[in-house]
PDB file of C-alpha atoms in Angstrom:
ATOM      1  CA  MET A 190     -21.690 -33.708  -4.411  1.00  0.00           C
ATOM      2  CA  LYS A 191     -18.563 -33.953  -5.966  1.00  0.00           C
ATOM      3  CA  VAL A 192     -17.075 -30.372  -6.833  1.00  0.00           C
ATOM      4  CA  ILE A 193     -14.112 -29.402  -8.991  1.00  0.00           C
ATOM      5  CA  LEU A 194     -12.552 -26.824  -7.280  1.00  0.00           C
ATOM      6  CA  LEU A 195     -11.415 -23.506  -9.606  1.00  0.00           C
ATOM      7  CA  GLN A 196      -9.019 -21.797  -7.325  1.00  0.00           C
ATOM      8  CA  ASP A 197      -7.441 -22.381  -3.874  1.00  0.00           C
ATOM      9  CA  GLU A 198      -9.607 -22.929  -0.989  1.00  0.00           C
ATOM     10  CA  LYS A 199      -8.269 -23.270   2.682  1.00  0.00           C
ATOM     11  CA  LYS A 200     -10.168 -25.554   4.129  1.00  0.00           C
ATOM     12  CA  LEU A 201     -11.090 -27.923   0.636  1.00  0.00           C
ATOM     13  CA  GLY A 202      -8.023 -27.954  -1.216  1.00  0.00           C
ATOM     14  CA  LYS A 203      -6.273 -26.923  -4.315  1.00  0.00           C
ATOM     15  CA  LYS A 204      -7.321 -25.442  -8.060  1.00  0.00           C
ATOM     16  CA  GLY A 205      -8.028 -28.282  -9.828  1.00  0.00           C
ATOM     17  CA  ASP A 206      -8.546 -30.799  -6.823  1.00  0.00           C
ATOM     18  CA  LEU A 207     -11.966 -33.179  -7.518  1.00  0.00           C
ATOM     19  CA  VAL A 208     -13.493 -32.870  -3.534  1.00  0.00           C
ATOM     20  CA  GLU A 209     -16.559 -34.241  -1.743  1.00  0.00           C
ATOM     21  CA  VAL A 210     -18.954 -31.512  -0.313  1.00  0.00           C
ATOM     22  CA  ASN A 211     -22.193 -31.457   1.398  1.00  0.00           C
ATOM     23  CA  ASP A 212     -25.170 -30.755  -1.062  1.00  0.00           C
ATOM     24  CA  GLY A 213     -26.218 -27.596   0.296  1.00  0.00           C
ATOM     25  CA  TYR A 214     -22.529 -26.414   0.904  1.00  0.00           C
ATOM     26  CA  ALA A 215     -22.152 -26.634  -2.891  1.00  0.00           C
ATOM     27  CA  ARG A 216     -24.991 -25.216  -4.087  1.00  0.00           C
ATOM     28  CA  ASN A 217     -24.972 -22.362  -1.551  1.00  0.00           C
ATOM     29  CA  TYR A 218     -21.562 -21.325  -1.423  1.00  0.00           C
ATOM     30  CA  ILE A 219     -19.263 -23.287  -3.585  1.00  0.00           C
ATOM     31  CA  LEU A 220     -21.029 -22.818  -6.765  1.00  0.00           C
ATOM     32  CA  PRO A 221     -22.522 -19.219  -6.919  1.00  0.00           C
ATOM     33  CA  LYS A 222     -19.044 -17.814  -5.308  1.00  0.00           C
ATOM     34  CA  LYS A 223     -17.411 -19.810  -8.743  1.00  0.00           C
ATOM     35  CA  ILE A 224     -15.267 -21.327  -6.220  1.00  0.00           C
ATOM     36  CA  GLY A 225     -15.970 -24.814  -7.883  1.00  0.00           C
ATOM     37  CA  MET A 226     -17.928 -26.565 -10.324  1.00  0.00           C
ATOM     38  CA  GLU A 227     -20.026 -29.546 -10.368  1.00  0.00           C
ATOM     39  CA  ALA A 228     -17.806 -32.682 -10.966  1.00  0.00           C
ATOM     40  CA  ASN A 229     -20.060 -33.974 -14.267  1.00  0.00           C
ATOM     41  CA  ALA A 230     -19.075 -36.039 -17.093  1.00  0.00           C
ATOM     42  CA  ARG A 231     -18.183 -32.517 -19.148  1.00  0.00           C
ATOM     43  CA  ASN A 232     -16.443 -30.783 -16.390  1.00  0.00           C
ATOM     44  CA  MET A 233     -14.402 -33.812 -15.586  1.00  0.00           C
ATOM     45  CA  ASN A 234     -12.985 -33.890 -19.289  1.00  0.00           C
ATOM     46  CA  ASP A 235     -12.540 -30.094 -19.106  1.00  0.00           C
ATOM     47  CA  LEU A 236     -10.265 -30.705 -15.979  1.00  0.00           C
ATOM     48  CA  LYS A 237      -7.874 -33.637 -17.593  1.00  0.00           C
ATOM     49  CA  LEU A 238      -7.651 -31.843 -20.938  1.00  0.00           C
ATOM     50  CA  ARG A 239      -6.758 -28.528 -19.148  1.00  0.00           C
ATOM     51  CA  LYS A 240      -4.194 -30.519 -16.729  1.00  0.00           C
ATOM     52  CA  ALA A 241      -2.558 -32.041 -19.784  1.00  0.00           C
ATOM     53  CA  SER A 242      -2.284 -28.867 -21.354  1.00  0.00           C
ATOM     54  CA  GLU A 243      -0.437 -27.062 -17.755  1.00  0.00           C
ATOM     55  CA  GLU A 244       2.162 -30.142 -17.965  1.00  0.00           C
ATOM     56  CA  LYS A 245       2.453 -29.673 -21.511  1.00  0.00           C
ATOM     57  CA  ARG A 246       3.044 -26.208 -20.859  1.00  0.00           C
ATOM     58  CA  ALA A 247       5.542 -26.629 -17.762  1.00  0.00           C
ATOM     59  CA  LYS A 248       7.528 -29.209 -20.097  1.00  0.00           C
ATOM     60  CA  GLU A 249       7.990 -26.665 -22.688  1.00  0.00           C
ATOM     61  CA  GLN A 250       9.259 -23.999 -20.049  1.00  0.00           C
ATOM     62  CA  LEU A 251      11.632 -26.157 -18.030  1.00  0.00           C
ATOM     63  CA  GLU A 252      13.053 -27.218 -21.965  1.00  0.00           C
ATOM     64  CA  ALA A 253      13.336 -23.688 -22.567  1.00  0.00           C
ATOM     65  CA  ALA A 254      15.208 -23.078 -19.394  1.00  0.00           C
ATOM     66  CA  LYS A 255      17.683 -25.876 -20.022  1.00  0.00           C
ATOM     67  CA  GLU A 256      18.494 -24.439 -23.192  1.00  0.00           C
ATOM     68  CA  LEU A 257      18.964 -20.904 -22.476  1.00  0.00           C
ATOM     69  CA  ALA A 258      20.895 -21.963 -19.319  1.00  0.00           C
ATOM     70  CA  ALA A 259      23.488 -23.715 -21.877  1.00  0.00           C
ATOM     71  CA  ARG A 260      23.520 -20.522 -23.892  1.00  0.00           C
ATOM     72  CA  ILE A 261      24.517 -18.301 -21.207  1.00  0.00           C
ATOM     73  CA  GLY A 262      26.590 -21.111 -19.391  1.00  0.00           C
ATOM     74  CA  ASP A 263      29.977 -19.840 -21.264  1.00  0.00           C
ATOM     75  CA  LYS A 264      29.585 -16.088 -21.680  1.00  0.00           C
ATOM     76  CA  THR A 265      31.621 -13.593 -20.393  1.00  0.00           C
ATOM     77  CA  VAL A 266      29.668 -10.144 -19.557  1.00  0.00           C
ATOM     78  CA  THR A 267      31.841  -7.253 -19.278  1.00  0.00           C
ATOM     79  CA  VAL A 268      30.872  -4.324 -16.988  1.00  0.00           C
ATOM     80  CA  SER A 269      32.396  -0.768 -16.859  1.00  0.00           C
ATOM     81  CA  MET A 270      32.688   1.026 -13.709  1.00  0.00           C
ATOM     82  CA  LYS A 271      33.972   4.589 -12.550  1.00  0.00           C
ATOM     83  CA  ALA A 272      36.819   4.626 -10.256  1.00  0.00           C
ATOM     84  CA  GLY A 273      38.741   6.746  -7.904  1.00  0.00           C
ATOM     85  CA  GLU A 274      41.532   7.744  -6.036  1.00  0.00           C
ATOM     86  CA  ASN A 275      43.348   4.055  -4.834  1.00  0.00           C
ATOM     87  CA  GLY A 276      41.117   2.175  -7.389  1.00  0.00           C
ATOM     88  CA  LYS A 277      38.480   2.153  -5.332  1.00  0.00           C
ATOM     89  CA  THR A 278      34.975   1.953  -6.921  1.00  0.00           C
ATOM     90  CA  PHE A 279      31.977   4.591  -7.058  1.00  0.00           C
ATOM     91  CA  GLY A 280      28.870   2.473  -6.627  1.00  0.00           C
ATOM     92  CA  SER A 281      28.323  -1.307  -7.311  1.00  0.00           C
ATOM     93  CA  ILE A 282      27.090  -3.210 -10.191  1.00  0.00           C
ATOM     94  CA  SER A 283      23.061  -4.243 -10.435  1.00  0.00           C
ATOM     95  CA  THR A 284      21.186  -7.171 -11.490  1.00  0.00           C
ATOM     96  CA  LYS A 285      19.466  -4.200 -14.242  1.00  0.00           C
ATOM     97  CA  GLU A 286      23.352  -3.529 -15.643  1.00  0.00           C
ATOM     98  CA  ILE A 287      24.472  -7.200 -16.160  1.00  0.00           C
ATOM     99  CA  ALA A 288      20.977  -8.173 -18.220  1.00  0.00           C
ATOM    100  CA  ALA A 289      21.928  -4.936 -19.993  1.00  0.00           C
ATOM    101  CA  ALA A 290      25.262  -6.362 -20.751  1.00  0.00           C
ATOM    102  CA  LEU A 291      24.198  -9.567 -21.140  1.00  0.00           C
ATOM    103  CA  LYS A 292      21.439  -8.304 -23.913  1.00  0.00           C
ATOM    104  CA  SER A 293      23.770  -6.004 -25.650  1.00  0.00           C
ATOM    105  CA  GLN A 294      26.921  -7.802 -25.849  1.00  0.00           C
ATOM    106  CA  HIS A 295      25.580 -11.386 -26.278  1.00  0.00           C
ATOM    107  CA  ASP A 296      21.488 -10.734 -27.814  1.00  0.00           C
ATOM    108  CA  ILE A 297      20.513 -13.132 -24.772  1.00  0.00           C
ATOM    109  CA  GLU A 298      17.450 -11.324 -22.873  1.00  0.00           C
ATOM    110  CA  VAL A 299      16.852 -12.260 -19.000  1.00  0.00           C
ATOM    111  CA  ASP A 300      14.886 -10.421 -16.365  1.00  0.00           C
ATOM    112  CA  LYS A 301      16.911  -8.898 -14.130  1.00  0.00           C
ATOM    113  CA  LYS A 302      15.004 -10.022 -11.327  1.00  0.00           C
ATOM    114  CA  LYS A 303      16.150 -13.711 -12.291  1.00  0.00           C
ATOM    115  CA  ILE A 304      19.961 -12.591 -11.532  1.00  0.00           C
ATOM    116  CA  VAL A 305      21.441 -13.728  -7.975  1.00  0.00           C
ATOM    117  CA  LEU A 306      23.590 -11.471  -6.829  1.00  0.00           C
ATOM    118  CA  PRO A 307      24.474 -12.655  -3.197  1.00  0.00           C
ATOM    119  CA  ASP A 308      26.781  -9.615  -2.024  1.00  0.00           C
ATOM    120  CA  ALA A 309      27.009  -6.748  -4.170  1.00  0.00           C
ATOM    121  CA  ILE A 310      29.870  -6.236  -7.112  1.00  0.00           C
ATOM    122  CA  LYS A 311      31.856  -2.980  -5.999  1.00  0.00           C
ATOM    123  CA  THR A 312      35.771  -4.568  -6.613  1.00  0.00           C
ATOM    124  CA  PHE A 313      37.168  -4.926 -10.089  1.00  0.00           C
ATOM    125  CA  GLY A 314      37.727  -8.590 -11.094  1.00  0.00           C
ATOM    126  CA  THR A 315      35.567 -11.503 -12.469  1.00  0.00           C
ATOM    127  CA  PHE A 316      32.813 -12.871 -10.866  1.00  0.00           C
ATOM    128  CA  GLU A 317      30.374 -15.483 -10.934  1.00  0.00           C
ATOM    129  CA  VAL A 318      26.492 -14.696 -10.859  1.00  0.00           C
ATOM    130  CA  SER A 319      24.375 -17.265 -11.016  1.00  0.00           C
ATOM    131  CA  VAL A 320      20.892 -17.030 -13.307  1.00  0.00           C
ATOM    132  CA  LYS A 321      17.980 -18.662 -11.729  1.00  0.00           C
ATOM    133  CA  LEU A 322      15.795 -19.366 -15.110  1.00  0.00           C
ATOM    134  CA  HIS A 323      13.503 -22.312 -13.676  1.00  0.00           C
ATOM    135  CA  PRO A 324      12.845 -23.535 -10.024  1.00  0.00           C
ATOM    136  CA  GLN A 325      15.114 -26.520 -11.522  1.00  0.00           C
ATOM    137  CA  VAL A 326      17.345 -24.738 -13.495  1.00  0.00           C
ATOM    138  CA  THR A 327      20.212 -22.633 -12.688  1.00  0.00           C
ATOM    139  CA  GLY A 328      22.763 -20.628 -15.122  1.00  0.00           C
ATOM    140  CA  THR A 329      26.112 -18.975 -14.566  1.00  0.00           C
ATOM    141  CA  ILE A 330      27.543 -16.275 -16.010  1.00  0.00           C
ATOM    142  CA  ARG A 331      30.882 -14.411 -15.621  1.00  0.00           C
ATOM    143  CA  VAL A 332      30.712 -10.944 -15.021  1.00  0.00           C
ATOM    144  CA  LYS A 333      33.794  -9.146 -15.470  1.00  0.00           C
ATOM    145  CA  VAL A 334      34.207  -5.920 -13.921  1.00  0.00           C
ATOM    146  CA  GLU A 335      36.592  -3.015 -16.023  1.00  0.00           C
ATOM    147  CA  GLU A 336      37.591   0.325 -15.113  1.00  0.00           C
ATOM    148  CA  ALA A 337      35.772   2.865 -16.877  1.00  0.00           C
TER     149      ALA A 337
END
């Protein structure tokens, strides 16, 4: 019997795959546990439509990420930080502060989890910080750290 998988199954395949299994295995395990559905003409058509919809959504997300990367590419964000004696800083700049400064200064909202800091920013100056907007798209912003 041919079955369309509704979720990833370790020994069978990934979600959306069309697999051939024994009739008893399909009737007694796959169908009752909603792991898959029978591959008839209607379900095959639904699968094609779902895959087309997912591809369209993925393409739209990629385009949106490219557009956002172009918008943030030339932006500089200024963050103030307290300093002690001899110009040493108290603490470091986090991704949360960078995201908040980007939102307040340029009205661009980026999730703090997408901002990648290789090392903590603990000194004054200008730094290049990458922003992973999509698995294929990475943008870069400049962060200028000033004394408060």
